[in-house]
Amino acid sequence: MGNFTYHVERVQSWLGLSRVHIAIHSVAVLSLCYYRIRHLLVEPPSLAWVLMTAAELILSALWLLNQAFRWRPVSRSVMTEKLPAEEELPGVDIFVCTLDPEKEPTEQVMDTVVSAIAMDYPADKLAVYLSDDGGCGVTLFGIREAAEFAKEWVPFCRKYGVKFRCPKVFFSPAGEDQHLLRDHGFRAQRDLIKAKYEQMQKNIDKFGSDPNNRRIVSDRPPRIEIILEEPGMPLVVYVSRERRPSLPHNFKGGALNTLLRVSGLISNGPYVLAVDCDMYCNDPTSAKQAMCFFLDPETSKYIAFVQFPQMFHNLSKKDIYDNQSRTAFKTMWQGMDGLRGPGLSGSGNYLSRKALLFGSPNQKDDYLQDSQKYFGKSVAYIESLKVIIGQKSTKKDISRDEMLREAQVVASCSYENNTNWGTEVGFSYGILLESSITGYLLHCRGWKSAYLYPRTPCFLGCAPTDIKEGMLQLVKWLSELLLLGVSKYSPFTYGFSRMSITHTFTYCFMTMSSFYAVVFILYGIVPQVCLLKGISVFPKVTDPWFAVFAFVYVSTQMQHLIEVVSGDGSVAMWWDEQRIWILKSVTSAFAIIDAIKKWLGLNKVKFNLSNKVVDKEKLKKYEQGRFDFQGAAVFMAPMVLLLIANIVSFFGGIWRVFNLKDFEEMFGQLFLVTYVMVLSYPIFEGLITMKSKSG
């Protein structure tokens, strides 16, 4: 356990036992690979054996890379009560990005904005920036309405110590416990504010009912507007950068870099919070929790960002699509936290402005000598950078109008031309996952990060309630990560020379995880076809080598089970995670295809925005724990073919065993198809429902 000034680091209690397991399992995996390769060299190789050897070599390599997450997992807790007084806390700028009101309902976006405005942080140190990358009229109207409502909401929250600062949650059944044991004055004011909140929603809905107000404007000048600037209230700014159809805009990364420049001119907080427009601030103390790392004398110099888990308010009890991403946000991120820090997720992260703009932690102050090459030609913006690195600024106070004009300049399409924005400065444009590559490059430059998984979720979003949206996200993430793996920034080359081996392994695994598709497709076809033909691809059950295969299977399952149960999960969750893991792994074949097309220049690079609109029928199915494959026929095609192969193989294999009495030779394959059949029953059910509805 490591005790710091403002936080505590705890190493996993069974770390020694975990490392012993890794060592023993490694010996078993090497033995299995030896068995496969020796067989190829000693006997005439068959196609089936070659394919199975390839699958197991890929699986072994992925397993080895995956163990880096388990080498030194840690958890952290913070001591916000030890932080300096509020007047001594640094400024924080909150970035909320939205694009399309059709997929990101404006009412939902404004709930996030209001929850950010109401954060438990000194108002004069807090600024909220909304990036409207669609230039939609309803978004500008919505933030004006939200700011007016916030004038009533924020004082109410402060007066009564409201825990849930998102008004939608506070006025829902989930927030009713905060209404109990309150006096008449509280209830009267609550009812008044509830009426104003409902009126705000009605106004936004009415304004947005006109299609012209919801239309994305892709050819527009920049627009910067200060929405709220009053004593005792955080600053609220609307930002719509310039967009021209003929000029690159670099998607969300470009929008975030615009916010970095605009906010640098206006509020220039040393730290920024990036949050998705559908992920409201659930715990208002998250900024203070992050400051326990940024301000800690023992860690402050090297911490580039503090990552919180992405969690969701609409998870069902079964969570059949694994929306909680337990493996990522508990096993992987906590494992990376014990090395040099977790990766940067797309939301719920506090970042150091200095880390984003100034190279390595040991960067010399002469970084600004060639400032226009790095940061552009805005003198006012370059002067603002001096404040971030502790230099004295020579700029004179400028009027608000002049500052807004300069903000429009740095929000123009041409501002980044002939600069290092998107390469060495700000969020990286290397791949469409601007957060993933930015976090990776920060680690390569020598920065560290921290991961905090508090009991009360700091940010809550809306999880996909059908398989289609989940698969679209998965294919986008995995294809972009694969492109990172073959780019000039590949962790296999660029990363190995700049990070420790174990930390590099974690990034190598993430970039190559789509290759599980190759493994499961081969494992889903070759043993099944061979079972029907009477060709054995596993050792006889009486062969000593069979014990090696059995040990690897049982050992892997036990490791997974222990991780789930120790993380407050259940046996049912362990079983469900296996199912969705196989389903997602098979579907990731589309990610490999998509990445190859992009790499060859056959696919136009485009950003697929996740749909945040909730479908009531799909939500009902999800809450009942039933798979919904409507609209996902293409993604399900590989899985359907594998399931058909397993069904035929299952019944054909049973017939073989009873008639030819070759149970010993075929036990491994018969066990495999039986396991897949039992595991896939809910998928069968969902596919039958989809077929009956389409018919």
PDB file of N, CA and C in Angstrom, residues 596-628:
ATOM      1  N   ILE A 596      -8.540  -2.933 -42.792  1.00  0.00           N
ATOM      2  CA  ILE A 596      -7.788  -3.209 -44.023  1.00  0.00           C
ATOM      3  C   ILE A 596      -8.226  -2.265 -45.138  1.00  0.00           C
ATOM      4  N   LYS A 597      -9.544  -2.052 -45.256  1.00  0.00           N
ATOM      5  CA  LYS A 597     -10.060  -1.143 -46.291  1.00  0.00           C
ATOM      6  C   LYS A 597      -9.553   0.285 -46.074  1.00  0.00           C
ATOM      7  N   LYS A 598      -9.560   0.732 -44.815  1.00  0.00           N
ATOM      8  CA  LYS A 598      -9.070   2.085 -44.521  1.00  0.00           C
ATOM      9  C   LYS A 598      -7.573   2.185 -44.790  1.00  0.00           C
ATOM     10  N   TRP A 599      -6.846   1.148 -44.423  1.00  0.00           N
ATOM     11  CA  TRP A 599      -5.395   1.153 -44.602  1.00  0.00           C
ATOM     12  C   TRP A 599      -5.021   1.212 -46.081  1.00  0.00           C
ATOM     13  N   LEU A 600      -5.839   0.538 -46.914  1.00  0.00           N
ATOM     14  CA  LEU A 600      -5.597   0.533 -48.355  1.00  0.00           C
ATOM     15  C   LEU A 600      -6.224   1.734 -49.059  1.00  0.00           C
ATOM     16  N   GLY A 601      -6.948   2.555 -48.297  1.00  0.00           N
ATOM     17  CA  GLY A 601      -7.577   3.735 -48.881  1.00  0.00           C
ATOM     18  C   GLY A 601      -8.863   3.436 -49.629  1.00  0.00           C
ATOM     19  N   LEU A 602      -9.456   2.255 -49.382  1.00  0.00           N
ATOM     20  CA  LEU A 602     -10.687   1.871 -50.082  1.00  0.00           C
ATOM     21  C   LEU A 602     -11.928   2.401 -49.381  1.00  0.00           C
ATOM     22  N   ASN A 603     -11.817   2.703 -48.099  1.00  0.00           N
ATOM     23  CA  ASN A 603     -12.939   3.232 -47.328  1.00  0.00           C
ATOM     24  C   ASN A 603     -12.683   4.684 -46.972  1.00  0.00           C
ATOM     25  N   LYS A 604     -13.668   5.531 -47.180  1.00  0.00           N
ATOM     26  CA  LYS A 604     -13.556   6.927 -46.765  1.00  0.00           C
ATOM     27  C   LYS A 604     -13.666   7.001 -45.249  1.00  0.00           C
ATOM     28  N   VAL A 605     -12.748   7.740 -44.634  1.00  0.00           N
ATOM     29  CA  VAL A 605     -12.768   7.884 -43.177  1.00  0.00           C
ATOM     30  C   VAL A 605     -13.984   8.696 -42.764  1.00  0.00           C
ATOM     31  N   LYS A 606     -14.805   8.117 -41.907  1.00  0.00           N
ATOM     32  CA  LYS A 606     -15.976   8.838 -41.421  1.00  0.00           C
ATOM     33  C   LYS A 606     -16.234   8.479 -39.977  1.00  0.00           C
ATOM     34  N   PHE A 607     -16.908   9.375 -39.286  1.00  0.00           N
ATOM     35  CA  PHE A 607     -17.180   9.195 -37.866  1.00  0.00           C
ATOM     36  C   PHE A 607     -18.638   8.777 -37.691  1.00  0.00           C
ATOM     37  N   ASN A 608     -18.844   7.572 -37.145  1.00  0.00           N
ATOM     38  CA  ASN A 608     -20.199   7.082 -36.895  1.00  0.00           C
ATOM     39  C   ASN A 608     -20.618   7.452 -35.482  1.00  0.00           C
ATOM     40  N   LEU A 609     -21.570   8.350 -35.384  1.00  0.00           N
ATOM     41  CA  LEU A 609     -22.031   8.827 -34.083  1.00  0.00           C
ATOM     42  C   LEU A 609     -22.974   7.813 -33.462  1.00  0.00           C
ATOM     43  N   SER A 610     -22.749   7.498 -32.194  1.00  0.00           N
ATOM     44  CA  SER A 610     -23.626   6.564 -31.488  1.00  0.00           C
ATOM     45  C   SER A 610     -24.993   7.189 -31.266  1.00  0.00           C
ATOM     46  N   ASN A 611     -26.020   6.372 -31.422  1.00  0.00           N
ATOM     47  CA  ASN A 611     -27.387   6.854 -31.240  1.00  0.00           C
ATOM     48  C   ASN A 611     -27.747   6.808 -29.761  1.00  0.00           C
ATOM     49  N   LYS A 612     -28.047   7.982 -29.169  1.00  0.00           N
ATOM     50  CA  LYS A 612     -28.379   8.069 -27.743  1.00  0.00           C
ATOM     51  C   LYS A 612     -29.887   8.071 -27.487  1.00  0.00           C
ATOM     52  N   VAL A 613     -30.694   7.970 -28.559  1.00  0.00           N
ATOM     53  CA  VAL A 613     -32.149   7.964 -28.402  1.00  0.00           C
ATOM     54  C   VAL A 613     -32.582   6.594 -27.892  1.00  0.00           C
ATOM     55  N   VAL A 614     -33.396   6.568 -26.843  1.00  0.00           N
ATOM     56  CA  VAL A 614     -33.832   5.316 -26.230  1.00  0.00           C
ATOM     57  C   VAL A 614     -35.126   4.847 -26.872  1.00  0.00           C
ATOM     58  N   ASP A 615     -35.123   3.600 -27.398  1.00  0.00           N
ATOM     59  CA  ASP A 615     -36.309   2.969 -27.951  1.00  0.00           C
ATOM     60  C   ASP A 615     -36.978   2.154 -26.837  1.00  0.00           C
ATOM     61  N   LYS A 616     -38.238   2.461 -26.533  1.00  0.00           N
ATOM     62  CA  LYS A 616     -38.914   1.837 -25.383  1.00  0.00           C
ATOM     63  C   LYS A 616     -39.046   0.329 -25.535  1.00  0.00           C
ATOM     64  N   GLU A 617     -39.340  -0.132 -26.760  1.00  0.00           N
ATOM     65  CA  GLU A 617     -39.498  -1.573 -26.973  1.00  0.00           C
ATOM     66  C   GLU A 617     -38.171  -2.304 -26.781  1.00  0.00           C
ATOM     67  N   LYS A 618     -37.101  -1.698 -27.307  1.00  0.00           N
ATOM     68  CA  LYS A 618     -35.775  -2.308 -27.150  1.00  0.00           C
ATOM     69  C   LYS A 618     -35.340  -2.290 -25.690  1.00  0.00           C
ATOM     70  N   LEU A 619     -35.666  -1.194 -24.994  1.00  0.00           N
ATOM     71  CA  LEU A 619     -35.324  -1.087 -23.578  1.00  0.00           C
ATOM     72  C   LEU A 619     -36.034  -2.169 -22.770  1.00  0.00           C
ATOM     73  N   LYS A 620     -37.287  -2.445 -23.109  1.00  0.00           N
ATOM     74  CA  LYS A 620     -38.058  -3.478 -22.404  1.00  0.00           C
ATOM     75  C   LYS A 620     -37.410  -4.852 -22.577  1.00  0.00           C
ATOM     76  N   LYS A 621     -37.004  -5.162 -23.805  1.00  0.00           N
ATOM     77  CA  LYS A 621     -36.328  -6.442 -24.062  1.00  0.00           C
ATOM     78  C   LYS A 621     -35.031  -6.542 -23.270  1.00  0.00           C
ATOM     79  N   TYR A 622     -34.284  -5.448 -23.278  1.00  0.00           N
ATOM     80  CA  TYR A 622     -32.994  -5.432 -22.584  1.00  0.00           C
ATOM     81  C   TYR A 622     -33.184  -5.656 -21.090  1.00  0.00           C
ATOM     82  N   GLU A 623     -34.180  -5.000 -20.505  1.00  0.00           N
ATOM     83  CA  GLU A 623     -34.442  -5.158 -19.075  1.00  0.00           C
ATOM     84  C   GLU A 623     -34.894  -6.571 -18.732  1.00  0.00           C
ATOM     85  N   GLN A 624     -35.520  -7.257 -19.702  1.00  0.00           N
ATOM     86  CA  GLN A 624     -35.950  -8.642 -19.496  1.00  0.00           C
ATOM     87  C   GLN A 624     -34.823  -9.643 -19.720  1.00  0.00           C
ATOM     88  N   GLY A 625     -33.673  -9.160 -20.183  1.00  0.00           N
ATOM     89  CA  GLY A 625     -32.545 -10.043 -20.430  1.00  0.00           C
ATOM     90  C   GLY A 625     -32.664 -10.828 -21.717  1.00  0.00           C
ATOM     91  N   ARG A 626     -33.388 -10.262 -22.700  1.00  0.00           N
ATOM     92  CA  ARG A 626     -33.568 -10.938 -23.997  1.00  0.00           C
ATOM     93  C   ARG A 626     -32.774 -10.212 -25.078  1.00  0.00           C
ATOM     94  N   PHE A 627     -32.059 -10.983 -25.885  1.00  0.00           N
ATOM     95  CA  PHE A 627     -31.266 -10.395 -26.961  1.00  0.00           C
ATOM     96  C   PHE A 627     -32.174  -9.797 -28.027  1.00  0.00           C
ATOM     97  N   ASP A 628     -31.753  -8.643 -28.544  1.00  0.00           N
ATOM     98  CA  ASP A 628     -32.485  -7.972 -29.620  1.00  0.00           C
ATOM     99  C   ASP A 628     -31.527  -7.754 -30.782  1.00  0.00           C
TER     100      ASP A 628
END
